[in-house]
């Protein structure tokens, strides 16, 4: 089970479709959520944040690669190529450029498809 503990979610289990899923919540105490997962092969990473409210100010702020380099920001949808093996971190939070930070529950879906 992929559960949130404090401000961190460790994605260890994929569902029957090969997708990591987790439920999370963000609040004023935990205004950023760190999603950690391990990757063993090069591929295309796609992700989706599904908030309880449609127009919520929440997004993938950053992806941190195993070599500590990073990319971002993204929106509620993420699509990027990953080439490194190792531990990744996705940082989820609100956009500093927009008003009304989102506080509440949301779902995360993450899939890594192998590329040849």
Coordinates of C-alpha atoms in Angstrom, one line a residue, residues 29-110:
X29 CA 1.5 22.2 7.9
X30 CA 2.5 20.0 5.0
X31 CA 2.4 22.5 2.1
X32 CA 4.6 20.2 0.0
X33 CA 4.3 16.5 -0.5
X34 CA 7.3 14.4 -1.5
X35 CA 6.6 11.3 -3.6
X36 CA 9.5 8.9 -3.6
X37 CA 10.0 5.9 -5.9
X38 CA 12.7 3.7 -7.4
X39 CA 13.3 3.3 -11.1
X40 CA 15.2 0.4 -12.6
X41 CA 15.1 1.3 -16.4
X42 CA 14.9 4.1 -18.9
X43 CA 11.5 5.1 -19.9
X44 CA 8.8 7.7 -20.2
X45 CA 7.3 8.8 -16.9
X46 CA 3.7 10.1 -16.9
X47 CA 1.9 11.3 -13.8
X48 CA -1.4 12.8 -12.9
X49 CA -2.7 14.7 -9.8
X50 CA -6.4 14.4 -9.3
X51 CA -7.7 16.9 -6.7
X52 CA -11.1 16.8 -5.1
X53 CA -11.8 20.2 -6.7
X54 CA -11.4 20.7 -10.4
X55 CA -9.7 24.1 -10.4
X56 CA -7.4 23.5 -7.5
X57 CA -4.0 25.3 -7.3
X58 CA -1.8 22.1 -7.1
X59 CA 0.9 20.8 -9.4
X60 CA 4.0 18.8 -9.8
X61 CA 6.5 21.4 -8.8
X62 CA 9.7 19.5 -9.4
X63 CA 11.2 16.1 -10.2
X64 CA 14.6 15.3 -8.6
X65 CA 16.7 12.7 -10.4
X66 CA 19.0 10.2 -8.7
X67 CA 22.0 12.4 -9.6
X68 CA 20.3 15.3 -7.7
X69 CA 19.6 17.3 -10.8
X70 CA 16.0 18.4 -11.3
X71 CA 13.4 19.6 -13.7
X72 CA 10.1 21.5 -13.4
X73 CA 7.7 23.0 -12.8
X74 CA 4.9 21.0 -14.4
X75 CA 1.1 21.2 -14.1
X76 CA -1.3 18.5 -12.8
X77 CA 0.0 16.3 -15.6
X78 CA 3.6 15.2 -15.8
X79 CA 5.3 13.7 -18.9
X80 CA 9.1 13.4 -19.0
X81 CA 11.8 10.9 -20.1
X82 CA 13.8 9.3 -17.3
X83 CA 17.1 7.6 -18.1
X84 CA 18.7 7.1 -14.7
X85 CA 18.4 4.1 -12.4
X86 CA 17.8 4.9 -8.8
X87 CA 15.7 6.9 -6.4
X88 CA 13.5 9.7 -7.7
X89 CA 11.5 12.4 -5.8
X90 CA 8.5 14.3 -7.1
X91 CA 7.6 17.5 -5.2
X92 CA 3.9 18.3 -5.2
X93 CA 2.6 21.7 -4.0
X94 CA 0.8 24.8 -5.1
X95 CA 2.0 27.3 -7.7
X96 CA 3.6 30.3 -6.1
X97 CA 2.5 32.4 -9.1
X98 CA -1.2 31.7 -8.4
X99 CA -3.6 32.6 -5.6
X100 CA -5.5 30.4 -3.2
X101 CA -3.2 27.4 -2.4
X102 CA -5.1 24.1 -2.5
X103 CA -5.5 22.3 0.9
X104 CA -7.3 19.0 0.8
X105 CA -7.2 15.5 -0.6
X106 CA -6.0 14.4 -3.9
X107 CA -5.0 11.2 -5.8
X108 CA -1.7 10.5 -7.6
X109 CA -1.2 8.2 -10.6
X110 CA 2.3 7.5 -11.9

